[in-house]
mmCIF file of C-alpha atoms in Angstrom:
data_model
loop_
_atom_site.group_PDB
_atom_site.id
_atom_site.type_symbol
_atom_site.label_atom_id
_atom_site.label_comp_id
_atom_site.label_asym_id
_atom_site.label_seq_id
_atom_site.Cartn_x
_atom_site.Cartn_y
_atom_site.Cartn_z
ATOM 1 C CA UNK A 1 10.895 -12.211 3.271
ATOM 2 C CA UNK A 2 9.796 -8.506 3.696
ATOM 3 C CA UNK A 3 11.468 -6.205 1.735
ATOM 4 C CA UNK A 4 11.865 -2.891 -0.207
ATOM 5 C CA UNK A 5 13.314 -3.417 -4.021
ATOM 6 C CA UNK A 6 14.813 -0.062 -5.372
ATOM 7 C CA UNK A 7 16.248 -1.950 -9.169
ATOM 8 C CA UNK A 8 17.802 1.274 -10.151
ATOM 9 C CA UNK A 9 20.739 1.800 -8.009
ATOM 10 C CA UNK A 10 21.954 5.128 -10.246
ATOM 11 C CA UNK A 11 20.048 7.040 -13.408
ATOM 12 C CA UNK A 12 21.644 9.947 -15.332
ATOM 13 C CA UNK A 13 18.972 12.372 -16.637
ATOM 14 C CA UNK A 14 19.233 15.385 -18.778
ATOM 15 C CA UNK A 15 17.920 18.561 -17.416
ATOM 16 C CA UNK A 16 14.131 19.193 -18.141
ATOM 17 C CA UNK A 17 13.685 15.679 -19.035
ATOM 18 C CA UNK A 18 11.604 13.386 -17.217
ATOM 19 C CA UNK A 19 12.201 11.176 -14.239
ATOM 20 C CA UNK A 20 10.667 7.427 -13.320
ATOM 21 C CA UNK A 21 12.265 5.887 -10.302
ATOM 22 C CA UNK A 22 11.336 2.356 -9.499
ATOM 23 C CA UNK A 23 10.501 1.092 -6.095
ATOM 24 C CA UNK A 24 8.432 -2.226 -5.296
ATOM 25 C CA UNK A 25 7.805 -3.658 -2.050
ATOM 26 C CA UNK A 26 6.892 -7.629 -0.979
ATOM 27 C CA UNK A 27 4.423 -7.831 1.866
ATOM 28 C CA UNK A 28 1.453 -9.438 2.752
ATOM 29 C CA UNK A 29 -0.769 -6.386 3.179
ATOM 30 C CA UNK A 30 -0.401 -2.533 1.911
ATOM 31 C CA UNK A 31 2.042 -0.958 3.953
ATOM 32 C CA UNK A 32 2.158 2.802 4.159
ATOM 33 C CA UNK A 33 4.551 4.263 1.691
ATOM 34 C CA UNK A 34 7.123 6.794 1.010
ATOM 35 C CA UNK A 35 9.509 8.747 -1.022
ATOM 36 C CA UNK A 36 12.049 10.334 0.340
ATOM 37 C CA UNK A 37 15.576 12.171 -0.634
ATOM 38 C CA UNK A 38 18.348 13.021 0.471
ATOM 39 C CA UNK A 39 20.808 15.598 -1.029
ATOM 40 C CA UNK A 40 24.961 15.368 -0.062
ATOM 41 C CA UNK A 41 25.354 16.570 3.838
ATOM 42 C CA UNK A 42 21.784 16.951 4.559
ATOM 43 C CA UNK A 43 19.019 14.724 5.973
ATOM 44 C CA UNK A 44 16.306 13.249 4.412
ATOM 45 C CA UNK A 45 13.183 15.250 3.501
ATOM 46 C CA UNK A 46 9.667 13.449 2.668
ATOM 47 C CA UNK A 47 8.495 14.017 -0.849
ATOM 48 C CA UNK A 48 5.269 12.091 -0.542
ATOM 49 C CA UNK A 49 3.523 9.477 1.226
ATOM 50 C CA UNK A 50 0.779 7.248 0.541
ATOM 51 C CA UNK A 51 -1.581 6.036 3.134
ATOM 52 C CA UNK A 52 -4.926 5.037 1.280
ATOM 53 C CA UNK A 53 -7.256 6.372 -0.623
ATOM 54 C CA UNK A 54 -6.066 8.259 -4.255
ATOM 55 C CA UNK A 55 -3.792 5.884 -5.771
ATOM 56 C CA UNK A 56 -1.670 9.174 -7.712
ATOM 57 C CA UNK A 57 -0.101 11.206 -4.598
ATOM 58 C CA UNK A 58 1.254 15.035 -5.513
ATOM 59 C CA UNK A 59 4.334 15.814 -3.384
ATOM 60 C CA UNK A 60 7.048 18.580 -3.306
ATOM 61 C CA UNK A 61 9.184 19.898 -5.516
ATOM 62 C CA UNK A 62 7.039 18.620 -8.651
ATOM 63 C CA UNK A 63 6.986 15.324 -7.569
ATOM 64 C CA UNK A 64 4.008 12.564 -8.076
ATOM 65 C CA UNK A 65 3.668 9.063 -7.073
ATOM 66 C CA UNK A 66 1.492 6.002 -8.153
ATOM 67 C CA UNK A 67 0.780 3.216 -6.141
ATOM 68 C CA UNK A 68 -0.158 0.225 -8.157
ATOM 69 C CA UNK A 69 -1.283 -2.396 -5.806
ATOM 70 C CA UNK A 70 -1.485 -5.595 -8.865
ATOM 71 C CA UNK A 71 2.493 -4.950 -9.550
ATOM 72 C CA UNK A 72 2.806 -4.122 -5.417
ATOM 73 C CA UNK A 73 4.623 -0.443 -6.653
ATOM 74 C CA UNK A 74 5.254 3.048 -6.115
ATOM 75 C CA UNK A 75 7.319 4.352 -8.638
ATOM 76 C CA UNK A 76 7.973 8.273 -8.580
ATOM 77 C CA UNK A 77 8.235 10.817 -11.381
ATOM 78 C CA UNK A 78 9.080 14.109 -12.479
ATOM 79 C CA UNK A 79 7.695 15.500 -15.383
ATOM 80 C CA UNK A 80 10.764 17.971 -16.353
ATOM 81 C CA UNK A 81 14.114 17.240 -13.643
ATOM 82 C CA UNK A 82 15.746 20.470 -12.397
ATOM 83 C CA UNK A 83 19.955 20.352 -11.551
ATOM 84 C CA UNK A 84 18.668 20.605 -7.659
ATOM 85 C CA UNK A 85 16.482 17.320 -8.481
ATOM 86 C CA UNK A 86 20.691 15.760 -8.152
ATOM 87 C CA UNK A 87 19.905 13.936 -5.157
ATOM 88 C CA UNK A 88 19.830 10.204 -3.625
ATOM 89 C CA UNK A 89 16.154 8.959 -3.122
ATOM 90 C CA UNK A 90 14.428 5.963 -0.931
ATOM 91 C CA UNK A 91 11.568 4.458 -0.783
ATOM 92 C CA UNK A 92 10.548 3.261 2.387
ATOM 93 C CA UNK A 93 7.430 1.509 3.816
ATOM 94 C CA UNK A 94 6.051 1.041 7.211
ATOM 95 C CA UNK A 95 3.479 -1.732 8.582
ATOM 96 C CA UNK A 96 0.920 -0.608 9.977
ATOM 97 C CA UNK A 97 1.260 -1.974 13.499
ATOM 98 C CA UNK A 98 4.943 -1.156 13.486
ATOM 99 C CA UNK A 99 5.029 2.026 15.416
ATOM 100 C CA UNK A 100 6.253 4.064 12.558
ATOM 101 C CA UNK A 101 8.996 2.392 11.866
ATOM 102 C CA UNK A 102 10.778 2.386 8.256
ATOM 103 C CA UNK A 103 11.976 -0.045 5.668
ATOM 104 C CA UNK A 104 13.837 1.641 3.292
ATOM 105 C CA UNK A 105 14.787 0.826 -0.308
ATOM 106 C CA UNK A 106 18.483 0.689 -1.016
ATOM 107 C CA UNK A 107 17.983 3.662 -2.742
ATOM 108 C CA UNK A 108 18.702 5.407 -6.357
ATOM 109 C CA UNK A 109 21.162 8.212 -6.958
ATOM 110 C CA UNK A 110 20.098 10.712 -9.796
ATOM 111 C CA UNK A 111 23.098 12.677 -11.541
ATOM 112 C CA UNK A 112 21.329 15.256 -13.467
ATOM 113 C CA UNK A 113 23.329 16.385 -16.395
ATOM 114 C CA UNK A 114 23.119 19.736 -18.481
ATOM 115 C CA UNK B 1 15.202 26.167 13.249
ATOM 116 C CA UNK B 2 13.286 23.847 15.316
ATOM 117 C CA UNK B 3 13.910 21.122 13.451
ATOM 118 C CA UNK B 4 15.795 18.007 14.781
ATOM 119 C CA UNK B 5 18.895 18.318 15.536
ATOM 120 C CA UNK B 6 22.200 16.160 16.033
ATOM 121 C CA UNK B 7 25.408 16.166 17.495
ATOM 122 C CA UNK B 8 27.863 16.126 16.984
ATOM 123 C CA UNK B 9 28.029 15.722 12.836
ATOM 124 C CA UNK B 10 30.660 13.970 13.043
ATOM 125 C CA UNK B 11 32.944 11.809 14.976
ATOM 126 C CA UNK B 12 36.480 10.147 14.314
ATOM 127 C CA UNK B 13 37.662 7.623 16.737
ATOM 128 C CA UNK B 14 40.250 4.655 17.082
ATOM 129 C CA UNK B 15 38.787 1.749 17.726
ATOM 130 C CA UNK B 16 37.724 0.657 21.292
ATOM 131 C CA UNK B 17 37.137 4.056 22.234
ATOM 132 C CA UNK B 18 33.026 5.456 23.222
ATOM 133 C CA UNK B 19 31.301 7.443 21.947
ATOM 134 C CA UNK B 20 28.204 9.333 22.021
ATOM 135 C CA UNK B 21 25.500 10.849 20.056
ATOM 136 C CA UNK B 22 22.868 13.310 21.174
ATOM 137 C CA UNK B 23 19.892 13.999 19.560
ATOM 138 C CA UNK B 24 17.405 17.040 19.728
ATOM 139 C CA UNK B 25 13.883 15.905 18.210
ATOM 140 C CA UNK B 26 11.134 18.951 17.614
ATOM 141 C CA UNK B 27 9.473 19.781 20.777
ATOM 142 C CA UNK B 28 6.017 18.614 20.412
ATOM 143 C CA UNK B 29 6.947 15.022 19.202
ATOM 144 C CA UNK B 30 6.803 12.041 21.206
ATOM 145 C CA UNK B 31 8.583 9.362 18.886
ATOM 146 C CA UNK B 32 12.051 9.563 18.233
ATOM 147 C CA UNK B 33 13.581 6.702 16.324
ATOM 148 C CA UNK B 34 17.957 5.620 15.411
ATOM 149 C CA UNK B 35 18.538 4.615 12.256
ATOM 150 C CA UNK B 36 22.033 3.892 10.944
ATOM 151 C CA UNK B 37 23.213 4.295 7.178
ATOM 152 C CA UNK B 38 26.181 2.970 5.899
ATOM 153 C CA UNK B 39 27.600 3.734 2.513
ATOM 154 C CA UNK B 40 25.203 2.743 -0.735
ATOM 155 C CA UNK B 41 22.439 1.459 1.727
ATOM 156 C CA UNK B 42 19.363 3.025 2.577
ATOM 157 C CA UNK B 43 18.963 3.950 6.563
ATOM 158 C CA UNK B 44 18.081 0.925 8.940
ATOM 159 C CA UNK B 45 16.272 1.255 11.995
ATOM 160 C CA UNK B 46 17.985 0.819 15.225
ATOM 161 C CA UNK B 47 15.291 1.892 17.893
ATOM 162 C CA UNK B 48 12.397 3.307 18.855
ATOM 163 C CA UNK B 49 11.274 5.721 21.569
ATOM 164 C CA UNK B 50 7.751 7.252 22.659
ATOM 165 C CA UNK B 51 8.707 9.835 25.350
ATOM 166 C CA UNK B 52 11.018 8.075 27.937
ATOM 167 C CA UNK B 53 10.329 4.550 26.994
ATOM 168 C CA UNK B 54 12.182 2.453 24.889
ATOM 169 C CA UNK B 55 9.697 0.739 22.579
ATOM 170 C CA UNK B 56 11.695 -1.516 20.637
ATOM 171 C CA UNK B 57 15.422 -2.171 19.563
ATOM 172 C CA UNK B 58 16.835 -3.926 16.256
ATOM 173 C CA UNK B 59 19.101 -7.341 16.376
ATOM 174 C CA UNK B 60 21.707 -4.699 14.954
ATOM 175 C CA UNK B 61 21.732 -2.981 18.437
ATOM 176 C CA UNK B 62 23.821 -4.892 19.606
ATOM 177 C CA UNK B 63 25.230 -4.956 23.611
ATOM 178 C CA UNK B 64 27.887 -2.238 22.841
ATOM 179 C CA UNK B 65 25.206 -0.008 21.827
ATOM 180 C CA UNK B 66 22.716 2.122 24.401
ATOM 181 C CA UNK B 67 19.957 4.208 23.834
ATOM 182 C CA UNK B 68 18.391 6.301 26.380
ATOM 183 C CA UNK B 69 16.126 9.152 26.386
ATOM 184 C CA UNK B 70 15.770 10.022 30.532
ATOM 185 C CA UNK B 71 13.206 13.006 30.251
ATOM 186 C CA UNK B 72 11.644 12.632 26.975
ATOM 187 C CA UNK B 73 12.973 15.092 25.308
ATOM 188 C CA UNK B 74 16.468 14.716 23.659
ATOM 189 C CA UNK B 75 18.108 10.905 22.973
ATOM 190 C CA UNK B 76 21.195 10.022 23.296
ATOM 191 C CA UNK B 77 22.962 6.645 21.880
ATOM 192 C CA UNK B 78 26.335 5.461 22.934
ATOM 193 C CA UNK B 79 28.543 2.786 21.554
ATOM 194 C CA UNK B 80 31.160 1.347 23.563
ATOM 195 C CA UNK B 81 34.175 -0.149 22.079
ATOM 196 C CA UNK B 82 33.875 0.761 18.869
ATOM 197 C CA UNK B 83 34.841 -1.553 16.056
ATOM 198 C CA UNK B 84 35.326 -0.205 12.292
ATOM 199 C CA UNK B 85 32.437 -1.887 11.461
ATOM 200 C CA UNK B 86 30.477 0.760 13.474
ATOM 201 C CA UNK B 87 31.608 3.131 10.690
ATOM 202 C CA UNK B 88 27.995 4.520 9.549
ATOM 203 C CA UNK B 89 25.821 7.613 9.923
ATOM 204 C CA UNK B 90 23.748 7.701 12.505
ATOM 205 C CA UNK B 91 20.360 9.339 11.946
ATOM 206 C CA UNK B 92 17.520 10.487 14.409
ATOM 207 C CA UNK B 93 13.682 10.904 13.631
ATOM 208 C CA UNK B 94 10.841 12.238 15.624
ATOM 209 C CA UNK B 95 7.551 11.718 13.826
ATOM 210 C CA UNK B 96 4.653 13.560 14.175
ATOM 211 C CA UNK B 97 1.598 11.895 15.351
ATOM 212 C CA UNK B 98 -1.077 13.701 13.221
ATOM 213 C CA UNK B 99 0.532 13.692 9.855
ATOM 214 C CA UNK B 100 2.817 10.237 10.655
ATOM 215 C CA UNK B 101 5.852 12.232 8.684
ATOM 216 C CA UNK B 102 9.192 10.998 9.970
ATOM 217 C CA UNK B 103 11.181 14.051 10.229
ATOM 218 C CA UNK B 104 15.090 13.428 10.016
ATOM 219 C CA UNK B 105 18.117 15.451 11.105
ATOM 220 C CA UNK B 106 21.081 15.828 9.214
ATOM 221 C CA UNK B 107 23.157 12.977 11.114
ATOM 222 C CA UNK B 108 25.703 12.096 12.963
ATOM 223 C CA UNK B 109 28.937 10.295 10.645
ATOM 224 C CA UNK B 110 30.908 8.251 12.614
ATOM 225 C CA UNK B 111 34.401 6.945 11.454
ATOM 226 C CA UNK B 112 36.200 4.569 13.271
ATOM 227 C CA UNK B 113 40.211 4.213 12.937
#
């Protein structure tokens, strides 16, 4: 079956420490994929996608991707985590003949501490 | 701020009442999508619009639930009889078609008594 693995349901990072969060995905071909967060009350904002080309993608806020097609990933990191990095994030994918729509990850909630 | 915008934020209800949702996607965008989100789950699509059609709908939409977007322009979706299980955050997306980025307003959260 299709779906979006996020393993990590919460992590607890110190400030200015990094950040990995896991996300794999089981489909036949490369789907398009994406990070997004989303902080309490507001909606979610992309990070980063990944379409084709460069395997590493540079987002906002100091984020980076890799897409590793072999382990069918795209984990995202953080070199050094901020307070505002306190957020809940998804990874999502989309087929390519789906019309834009989204399968999202059941997401990972990040509790930055001080 | 012409980003998208929903309302109202949010909603409590008893259960077997209708309700309603409108959505505002940015201007220039001719996909809007629903999405619902309940609690520890990531968002999962309802339906899809481009302009006034209705491109596709989820086995979650189920017949209580409408979608319609008459002109175009803003959606509305509307659940009728609503059961607790409805209980969720609604979420609207319009995506735009160079960049493909699904942008998302803030939601609608819907409690049902």
């Amino acid at each position: 079956a299709q779906s979006v693995t996020q393993p990590d349901i919460h992590i607890t990072v110190s400030e200015g420490a990094s950040l990995e969060l896991r996300c794999n995905y089981s489909y036949g071909a490369t789907p398009y994929l994406f990070w997004y967060v989303q902080s309490p009350g507001q909606g979610l904002q992309l990070l980063l996608k990944y379409f084709s080309g460069d395997t590493l993608v540079q987002g906002i806020k100091g984020f980076e991707a890799e897409f590793k097609r072999s382990q069918s990933s795209f984990n995202l990191r953080k070199p050094s985590v901020h307070w505002s990095d306190a957020a809940e994030y998804f990874c999502a994918v989309e087929l390519t003949d789906s019309w834009g729509k989204l399968q999202f990850g059941a997401g990972t909630q990040v509790v930055v501490t001080p | 701020d012409t980003g998208v915008s929903q309302n109202p934020r949010h909603k409590i209800t008893k259960r077997g009442q209708n309700v309603t949702f409108r959505c505002d996607p940015i201007s220039e965008h001719n996909r809007l999508y629903w999405y619902r989100q309940t609690l520890g789950q990531g968002p999962e699509f309802l339906t899809y619009f481009q302009n006034e059609a209705q491109l596709e709908k989820s086995r979650l939409l189920s017949d209580r639930f409408s979608a319609e977007r008459p002109k175009g322009s803003f959606s509305t979706l509307e659940i009728q009889r609503t059961e607790q299980g409805d209980s969720a955050m609604y979420l609207c997306a319009s995506r735009d078609s160079y960049t493909g980025e699904l942008f998302f307003g803030e939601g609608s959260r819907l409690t049902v008594l």
